[in-house]
PDB file of C-alpha atoms in Angstrom:
ATOM      1  CA  UNK A   1      33.974  -0.720  23.571  1.00  0.00           C
ATOM      2  CA  UNK A   2      33.772   1.156  20.182  1.00  0.00           C
ATOM      3  CA  UNK A   3      31.161   1.003  17.278  1.00  0.00           C
ATOM      4  CA  UNK A   4      32.358   2.787  14.136  1.00  0.00           C
ATOM      5  CA  UNK A   5      29.483   3.949  11.956  1.00  0.00           C
ATOM      6  CA  UNK A   6      31.221   4.833   8.501  1.00  0.00           C
ATOM      7  CA  UNK A   7      29.949   7.864   6.676  1.00  0.00           C
ATOM      8  CA  UNK A   8      29.596   5.860   3.517  1.00  0.00           C
ATOM      9  CA  UNK A   9      27.143   3.320   5.036  1.00  0.00           C
ATOM     10  CA  UNK A  10      24.791   5.933   6.219  1.00  0.00           C
ATOM     11  CA  UNK A  11      21.254   6.183   4.367  1.00  0.00           C
ATOM     12  CA  UNK A  12      19.814   8.738   2.508  1.00  0.00           C
ATOM     13  CA  UNK A  13      20.969   9.926  -0.670  1.00  0.00           C
ATOM     14  CA  UNK A  14      20.942  12.874  -3.399  1.00  0.00           C
ATOM     15  CA  UNK A  15      17.617  14.354  -4.390  1.00  0.00           C
ATOM     16  CA  UNK A  16      18.820  17.261  -6.468  1.00  0.00           C
ATOM     17  CA  UNK A  17      17.649  19.918  -4.245  1.00  0.00           C
ATOM     18  CA  UNK A  18      18.674  17.964  -1.094  1.00  0.00           C
ATOM     19  CA  UNK A  19      21.841  15.958  -0.209  1.00  0.00           C
ATOM     20  CA  UNK A  20      21.153  14.103   2.875  1.00  0.00           C
ATOM     21  CA  UNK A  21      22.991  11.335   5.003  1.00  0.00           C
ATOM     22  CA  UNK A  22      21.034   9.469   7.836  1.00  0.00           C
ATOM     23  CA  UNK A  23      23.330   7.979  10.531  1.00  0.00           C
ATOM     24  CA  UNK A  24      20.095   6.075  11.925  1.00  0.00           C
ATOM     25  CA  UNK A  25      17.028   4.996  10.302  1.00  0.00           C
ATOM     26  CA  UNK A  26      14.993   7.897   9.104  1.00  0.00           C
ATOM     27  CA  UNK A  27      12.103   8.236   6.560  1.00  0.00           C
ATOM     28  CA  UNK A  28      12.321   5.855   3.963  1.00  0.00           C
ATOM     29  CA  UNK A  29      15.765   4.406   5.249  1.00  0.00           C
ATOM     30  CA  UNK A  30      15.188   1.709   7.516  1.00  0.00           C
ATOM     31  CA  UNK A  31      18.097  -0.584   9.058  1.00  0.00           C
ATOM     32  CA  UNK A  32      17.195  -2.145  12.242  1.00  0.00           C
ATOM     33  CA  UNK A  33      20.777  -2.337  13.338  1.00  0.00           C
ATOM     34  CA  UNK A  34      20.766   1.488  13.294  1.00  0.00           C
ATOM     35  CA  UNK A  35      17.570   2.792  15.051  1.00  0.00           C
ATOM     36  CA  UNK A  36      19.441   5.082  17.143  1.00  0.00           C
ATOM     37  CA  UNK A  37      21.888   4.751  20.036  1.00  0.00           C
ATOM     38  CA  UNK A  38      20.697   5.305  23.640  1.00  0.00           C
ATOM     39  CA  UNK A  39      18.538   8.609  23.657  1.00  0.00           C
ATOM     40  CA  UNK A  40      20.146   9.711  20.243  1.00  0.00           C
ATOM     41  CA  UNK A  41      17.284   9.076  17.669  1.00  0.00           C
ATOM     42  CA  UNK A  42      18.421  10.983  14.652  1.00  0.00           C
ATOM     43  CA  UNK A  43      21.740  12.276  13.407  1.00  0.00           C
ATOM     44  CA  UNK A  44      21.126  13.764   9.753  1.00  0.00           C
ATOM     45  CA  UNK A  45      23.782  15.676   7.576  1.00  0.00           C
ATOM     46  CA  UNK A  46      22.006  17.722   4.930  1.00  0.00           C
ATOM     47  CA  UNK A  47      23.047  19.881   2.179  1.00  0.00           C
ATOM     48  CA  UNK A  48      20.267  22.138   0.762  1.00  0.00           C
ATOM     49  CA  UNK A  49      20.610  23.796  -2.610  1.00  0.00           C
ATOM     50  CA  UNK A  50      19.874  27.756  -2.756  1.00  0.00           C
ATOM     51  CA  UNK A  51      16.377  28.792  -2.657  1.00  0.00           C
ATOM     52  CA  UNK A  52      15.249  25.083  -1.631  1.00  0.00           C
ATOM     53  CA  UNK A  53      14.032  23.948   1.821  1.00  0.00           C
ATOM     54  CA  UNK A  54      11.763  21.768   3.979  1.00  0.00           C
ATOM     55  CA  UNK A  55       8.018  23.061   3.739  1.00  0.00           C
ATOM     56  CA  UNK A  56       5.865  23.354   7.034  1.00  0.00           C
ATOM     57  CA  UNK A  57       5.759  20.070   8.724  1.00  0.00           C
ATOM     58  CA  UNK A  58       5.097  19.106  12.372  1.00  0.00           C
ATOM     59  CA  UNK A  59       7.193  17.210  15.228  1.00  0.00           C
ATOM     60  CA  UNK A  60       6.169  16.027  18.571  1.00  0.00           C
ATOM     61  CA  UNK A  61       7.768  14.420  21.737  1.00  0.00           C
ATOM     62  CA  UNK A  62      11.400  15.036  20.421  1.00  0.00           C
ATOM     63  CA  UNK A  63      14.357  17.332  21.281  1.00  0.00           C
ATOM     64  CA  UNK A  64      15.536  18.725  18.118  1.00  0.00           C
ATOM     65  CA  UNK A  65      18.975  20.292  17.716  1.00  0.00           C
ATOM     66  CA  UNK A  66      20.228  22.008  14.402  1.00  0.00           C
ATOM     67  CA  UNK A  67      23.741  23.277  13.810  1.00  0.00           C
ATOM     68  CA  UNK A  68      24.965  25.013  10.630  1.00  0.00           C
ATOM     69  CA  UNK A  69      28.443  24.627   9.297  1.00  0.00           C
ATOM     70  CA  UNK A  70      28.020  26.617   6.046  1.00  0.00           C
ATOM     71  CA  UNK A  71      25.787  28.842   4.716  1.00  0.00           C
ATOM     72  CA  UNK A  72      22.368  30.187   6.387  1.00  0.00           C
ATOM     73  CA  UNK A  73      19.106  28.274   7.460  1.00  0.00           C
ATOM     74  CA  UNK A  74      15.739  30.205   7.757  1.00  0.00           C
ATOM     75  CA  UNK A  75      13.269  28.954  10.302  1.00  0.00           C
ATOM     76  CA  UNK A  76       9.909  29.820  11.003  1.00  0.00           C
ATOM     77  CA  UNK A  77       7.418  27.854  13.620  1.00  0.00           C
ATOM     78  CA  UNK A  78       4.207  27.786  14.991  1.00  0.00           C
ATOM     79  CA  UNK A  79       5.309  29.451  18.198  1.00  0.00           C
ATOM     80  CA  UNK A  80       5.692  32.717  15.895  1.00  0.00           C
ATOM     81  CA  UNK A  81       9.623  32.423  15.667  1.00  0.00           C
ATOM     82  CA  UNK A  82      11.318  33.628  12.749  1.00  0.00           C
ATOM     83  CA  UNK A  83      15.023  33.447  12.387  1.00  0.00           C
ATOM     84  CA  UNK A  84      18.062  32.730  10.492  1.00  0.00           C
ATOM     85  CA  UNK A  85      20.649  30.291  11.785  1.00  0.00           C
ATOM     86  CA  UNK A  86      24.437  30.981  10.523  1.00  0.00           C
ATOM     87  CA  UNK A  87      27.512  29.141  10.964  1.00  0.00           C
ATOM     88  CA  UNK A  88      28.466  28.347  14.618  1.00  0.00           C
ATOM     89  CA  UNK A  89      24.881  28.959  15.701  1.00  0.00           C
ATOM     90  CA  UNK A  90      22.814  26.201  17.385  1.00  0.00           C
ATOM     91  CA  UNK A  91      18.862  26.054  17.541  1.00  0.00           C
ATOM     92  CA  UNK A  92      16.957  23.954  19.825  1.00  0.00           C
ATOM     93  CA  UNK A  93      13.264  22.919  19.865  1.00  0.00           C
ATOM     94  CA  UNK A  94      11.110  20.946  22.273  1.00  0.00           C
ATOM     95  CA  UNK A  95       8.677  19.545  20.319  1.00  0.00           C
ATOM     96  CA  UNK A  96       6.769  18.428  22.959  1.00  0.00           C
ATOM     97  CA  UNK A  97       2.794  18.344  22.463  1.00  0.00           C
ATOM     98  CA  UNK A  98       3.495  19.596  18.981  1.00  0.00           C
ATOM     99  CA  UNK A  99       5.115  22.173  16.846  1.00  0.00           C
ATOM    100  CA  UNK A 100       5.154  23.121  13.307  1.00  0.00           C
ATOM    101  CA  UNK A 101       8.132  24.415  11.330  1.00  0.00           C
ATOM    102  CA  UNK A 102       9.781  25.026   8.131  1.00  0.00           C
ATOM    103  CA  UNK A 103      13.495  25.199   7.087  1.00  0.00           C
ATOM    104  CA  UNK A 104      14.516  27.327   4.056  1.00  0.00           C
ATOM    105  CA  UNK A 105      17.725  28.136   2.647  1.00  0.00           C
ATOM    106  CA  UNK A 106      17.334  31.939   1.822  1.00  0.00           C
ATOM    107  CA  UNK A 107      20.544  32.294  -0.382  1.00  0.00           C
ATOM    108  CA  UNK A 108      20.367  32.541  -4.196  1.00  0.00           C
ATOM    109  CA  UNK A 109      23.946  31.337  -4.562  1.00  0.00           C
ATOM    110  CA  UNK A 110      25.108  29.240  -1.746  1.00  0.00           C
ATOM    111  CA  UNK A 111      23.913  25.865  -0.452  1.00  0.00           C
ATOM    112  CA  UNK A 112      23.473  25.355   3.338  1.00  0.00           C
ATOM    113  CA  UNK A 113      25.269  22.511   5.065  1.00  0.00           C
ATOM    114  CA  UNK A 114      23.909  21.826   8.642  1.00  0.00           C
ATOM    115  CA  UNK A 115      23.458  18.835  10.832  1.00  0.00           C
ATOM    116  CA  UNK A 116      20.144  17.992  12.692  1.00  0.00           C
ATOM    117  CA  UNK A 117      19.858  15.680  15.820  1.00  0.00           C
ATOM    118  CA  UNK A 118      17.046  14.286  17.445  1.00  0.00           C
ATOM    119  CA  UNK A 119      17.081  13.281  21.283  1.00  0.00           C
ATOM    120  CA  UNK A 120      14.146  11.395  22.977  1.00  0.00           C
ATOM    121  CA  UNK A 121      12.923  13.683  25.874  1.00  0.00           C
ATOM    122  CA  UNK A 122      12.714  12.946  29.394  1.00  0.00           C
ATOM    123  CA  UNK A 123       8.943  12.552  28.923  1.00  0.00           C
ATOM    124  CA  UNK A 124       6.157  12.998  26.490  1.00  0.00           C
ATOM    125  CA  UNK A 125       3.820  15.978  26.591  1.00  0.00           C
ATOM    126  CA  UNK A 126       6.274  18.713  27.375  1.00  0.00           C
ATOM    127  CA  UNK A 127       5.404  22.382  26.539  1.00  0.00           C
ATOM    128  CA  UNK A 128       6.923  23.223  22.985  1.00  0.00           C
ATOM    129  CA  UNK A 129       9.893  25.906  23.188  1.00  0.00           C
ATOM    130  CA  UNK A 130      12.603  27.385  20.885  1.00  0.00           C
ATOM    131  CA  UNK A 131      16.030  28.750  21.648  1.00  0.00           C
ATOM    132  CA  UNK A 132      19.032  29.737  19.606  1.00  0.00           C
ATOM    133  CA  UNK A 133      22.477  30.614  20.490  1.00  0.00           C
ATOM    134  CA  UNK A 134      25.871  31.359  19.060  1.00  0.00           C
ATOM    135  CA  UNK A 135      28.903  29.345  20.114  1.00  0.00           C
ATOM    136  CA  UNK A 136      32.120  31.262  18.698  1.00  0.00           C
ATOM    137  CA  UNK A 137      35.062  29.259  17.444  1.00  0.00           C
ATOM    138  CA  UNK A 138      37.205  30.978  19.935  1.00  0.00           C
ATOM    139  CA  UNK A 139      35.117  29.406  22.681  1.00  0.00           C
ATOM    140  CA  UNK A 140      35.503  25.841  21.263  1.00  0.00           C
ATOM    141  CA  UNK A 141      39.013  26.033  19.786  1.00  0.00           C
ATOM    142  CA  UNK A 142      41.157  23.098  21.353  1.00  0.00           C
ATOM    143  CA  UNK A 143      38.582  22.360  24.035  1.00  0.00           C
ATOM    144  CA  UNK A 144      35.059  20.718  24.455  1.00  0.00           C
ATOM    145  CA  UNK A 145      32.616  23.441  24.606  1.00  0.00           C
ATOM    146  CA  UNK A 146      29.198  22.543  26.411  1.00  0.00           C
ATOM    147  CA  UNK A 147      26.475  23.566  23.801  1.00  0.00           C
ATOM    148  CA  UNK A 148      23.471  21.782  25.267  1.00  0.00           C
ATOM    149  CA  UNK A 149      22.797  20.349  28.926  1.00  0.00           C
ATOM    150  CA  UNK A 150      19.683  19.556  30.875  1.00  0.00           C
ATOM    151  CA  UNK A 151      20.389  22.497  33.419  1.00  0.00           C
ATOM    152  CA  UNK A 152      21.866  24.912  30.791  1.00  0.00           C
ATOM    153  CA  UNK A 153      25.103  25.643  32.546  1.00  0.00           C
ATOM    154  CA  UNK A 154      27.853  27.447  31.008  1.00  0.00           C
ATOM    155  CA  UNK A 155      25.610  29.142  28.546  1.00  0.00           C
ATOM    156  CA  UNK A 156      24.363  25.959  27.134  1.00  0.00           C
ATOM    157  CA  UNK A 157      21.254  25.457  25.504  1.00  0.00           C
ATOM    158  CA  UNK A 158      18.709  23.647  28.010  1.00  0.00           C
ATOM    159  CA  UNK A 159      17.382  20.377  26.779  1.00  0.00           C
ATOM    160  CA  UNK A 160      14.840  18.167  28.311  1.00  0.00           C
ATOM    161  CA  UNK A 161      17.035  14.991  28.645  1.00  0.00           C
ATOM    162  CA  UNK A 162      19.933  13.793  31.083  1.00  0.00           C
ATOM    163  CA  UNK A 163      22.470  14.363  28.025  1.00  0.00           C
ATOM    164  CA  UNK A 164      25.124  16.752  27.285  1.00  0.00           C
ATOM    165  CA  UNK A 165      26.409  17.939  23.782  1.00  0.00           C
ATOM    166  CA  UNK A 166      29.861  19.206  23.518  1.00  0.00           C
ATOM    167  CA  UNK A 167      31.570  20.805  20.250  1.00  0.00           C
ATOM    168  CA  UNK A 168      35.282  21.085  19.668  1.00  0.00           C
ATOM    169  CA  UNK A 169      37.233  22.653  16.610  1.00  0.00           C
ATOM    170  CA  UNK A 170      40.974  21.111  16.701  1.00  0.00           C
ATOM    171  CA  UNK A 171      43.988  22.005  14.774  1.00  0.00           C
ATOM    172  CA  UNK A 172      46.099  19.091  13.416  1.00  0.00           C
ATOM    173  CA  UNK A 173      47.607  17.161  16.534  1.00  0.00           C
ATOM    174  CA  UNK A 174      45.567  18.913  18.929  1.00  0.00           C
ATOM    175  CA  UNK A 175      43.602  16.578  21.350  1.00  0.00           C
ATOM    176  CA  UNK A 176      41.008  16.876  23.908  1.00  0.00           C
ATOM    177  CA  UNK A 177      40.002  14.399  26.476  1.00  0.00           C
ATOM    178  CA  UNK A 178      36.579  13.465  28.201  1.00  0.00           C
ATOM    179  CA  UNK A 179      35.770  11.432  31.220  1.00  0.00           C
ATOM    180  CA  UNK A 180      32.730   9.273  31.297  1.00  0.00           C
ATOM    181  CA  UNK A 181      31.031   8.480  34.699  1.00  0.00           C
ATOM    182  CA  UNK A 182      30.279   4.780  35.173  1.00  0.00           C
ATOM    183  CA  UNK A 183      27.007   3.669  33.279  1.00  0.00           C
ATOM    184  CA  UNK A 184      27.279   6.674  30.899  1.00  0.00           C
ATOM    185  CA  UNK A 185      27.730   6.246  27.071  1.00  0.00           C
ATOM    186  CA  UNK A 186      28.919   8.489  24.359  1.00  0.00           C
ATOM    187  CA  UNK A 187      28.621   9.021  20.555  1.00  0.00           C
ATOM    188  CA  UNK A 188      31.508  11.109  18.668  1.00  0.00           C
ATOM    189  CA  UNK A 189      30.450  12.463  15.222  1.00  0.00           C
ATOM    190  CA  UNK A 190      33.131  13.964  12.969  1.00  0.00           C
ATOM    191  CA  UNK A 191      31.742  17.046  11.328  1.00  0.00           C
ATOM    192  CA  UNK A 192      34.827  18.135   9.356  1.00  0.00           C
ATOM    193  CA  UNK A 193      38.419  16.691   9.185  1.00  0.00           C
ATOM    194  CA  UNK A 194      39.838  13.561  10.593  1.00  0.00           C
ATOM    195  CA  UNK A 195      40.464  12.415  14.131  1.00  0.00           C
ATOM    196  CA  UNK A 196      41.468   9.492  16.245  1.00  0.00           C
ATOM    197  CA  UNK A 197      39.246   8.343  19.059  1.00  0.00           C
ATOM    198  CA  UNK A 198      41.301   6.309  21.542  1.00  0.00           C
ATOM    199  CA  UNK A 199      43.498   5.409  18.544  1.00  0.00           C
ATOM    200  CA  UNK A 200      40.536   4.665  16.160  1.00  0.00           C
ATOM    201  CA  UNK A 201      40.620   6.477  13.129  1.00  0.00           C
ATOM    202  CA  UNK A 202      37.376   8.595  11.974  1.00  0.00           C
ATOM    203  CA  UNK A 203      36.846  10.978   9.032  1.00  0.00           C
ATOM    204  CA  UNK A 204      34.360  13.518   8.109  1.00  0.00           C
ATOM    205  CA  UNK A 205      30.598  12.069   8.457  1.00  0.00           C
ATOM    206  CA  UNK A 206      31.842   9.119  10.561  1.00  0.00           C
ATOM    207  CA  UNK A 207      30.230   8.524  13.912  1.00  0.00           C
ATOM    208  CA  UNK A 208      31.279   6.277  16.861  1.00  0.00           C
ATOM    209  CA  UNK A 209      29.153   4.536  19.634  1.00  0.00           C
ATOM    210  CA  UNK A 210      31.167   4.291  22.878  1.00  0.00           C
ATOM    211  CA  UNK A 211      30.278   1.750  25.657  1.00  0.00           C
ATOM    212  CA  UNK A 212      31.844   0.618  28.714  1.00  0.00           C
ATOM    213  CA  UNK A 213      34.792   3.066  28.571  1.00  0.00           C
ATOM    214  CA  UNK A 214      35.843   5.433  31.344  1.00  0.00           C
ATOM    215  CA  UNK A 215      37.862   8.107  29.191  1.00  0.00           C
ATOM    216  CA  UNK A 216      37.980   9.284  25.700  1.00  0.00           C
ATOM    217  CA  UNK A 217      40.800  10.988  23.948  1.00  0.00           C
ATOM    218  CA  UNK A 218      40.156  12.627  20.578  1.00  0.00           C
ATOM    219  CA  UNK A 219      43.300  13.681  18.587  1.00  0.00           C
ATOM    220  CA  UNK A 220      42.956  15.545  15.280  1.00  0.00           C
ATOM    221  CA  UNK A 221      44.942  14.256  12.480  1.00  0.00           C
ATOM    222  CA  UNK A 222      44.158  17.401  10.287  1.00  0.00           C
ATOM    223  CA  UNK A 223      42.113  20.464  11.296  1.00  0.00           C
ATOM    224  CA  UNK A 224      38.884  18.922  12.337  1.00  0.00           C
ATOM    225  CA  UNK A 225      35.402  19.703  14.177  1.00  0.00           C
ATOM    226  CA  UNK A 226      33.663  17.204  16.265  1.00  0.00           C
ATOM    227  CA  UNK A 227      30.518  16.684  18.163  1.00  0.00           C
ATOM    228  CA  UNK A 228      30.582  14.626  21.324  1.00  0.00           C
ATOM    229  CA  UNK A 229      27.343  13.281  23.029  1.00  0.00           C
ATOM    230  CA  UNK A 230      27.526  12.054  26.870  1.00  0.00           C
ATOM    231  CA  UNK A 231      24.395  10.037  27.169  1.00  0.00           C
ATOM    232  CA  UNK A 232      22.513   8.153  29.837  1.00  0.00           C
TER     233      UNK A 232
END
């Protein structure tokens, strides 16, 4: 079973310094039909103007993954981390008992375009942590590259939930497949381009919730980038 979440039906909007789109209910956007999917709680697509950003704010009891598509994102947090996230790089925070951080576009001329994902952790009260890792396009071209997992295998980020996150870059007509174990679910998010998921057409910004399926076939109808979540 497939349930499409069209890009143009997402919440959020243009705030001048920030253009944001919320797949699920977030901040002032509330839709009882879209409160998350399984352990996925937030999928936000953000574009932040040069010299702008999110001031210091706090999170707790959430696994937070950030992926930059264009530009650069400067990060500082209460663990003492100071870093800049660039295209192809992922950042992961276990917010746990509490973490404070800021996110800022350090460029004077270029906007930053990124996705931020929140995943409900395996339990509350975890120790906060931070990690950052690069996954070059060569590692994900024409294949599903594991970028986050509960055991950190294959050089992926270690997240505190029984979920796996994959990233793939596809040329036109390239395809990848993924098998779902019985009782598992999936979410496909199209970051760029356009694809067909088991024959269902999806464009940039679209997402799709997958239930009661054993295999997924993702075929690009133009050069594309997708993120796939394998969920309990």
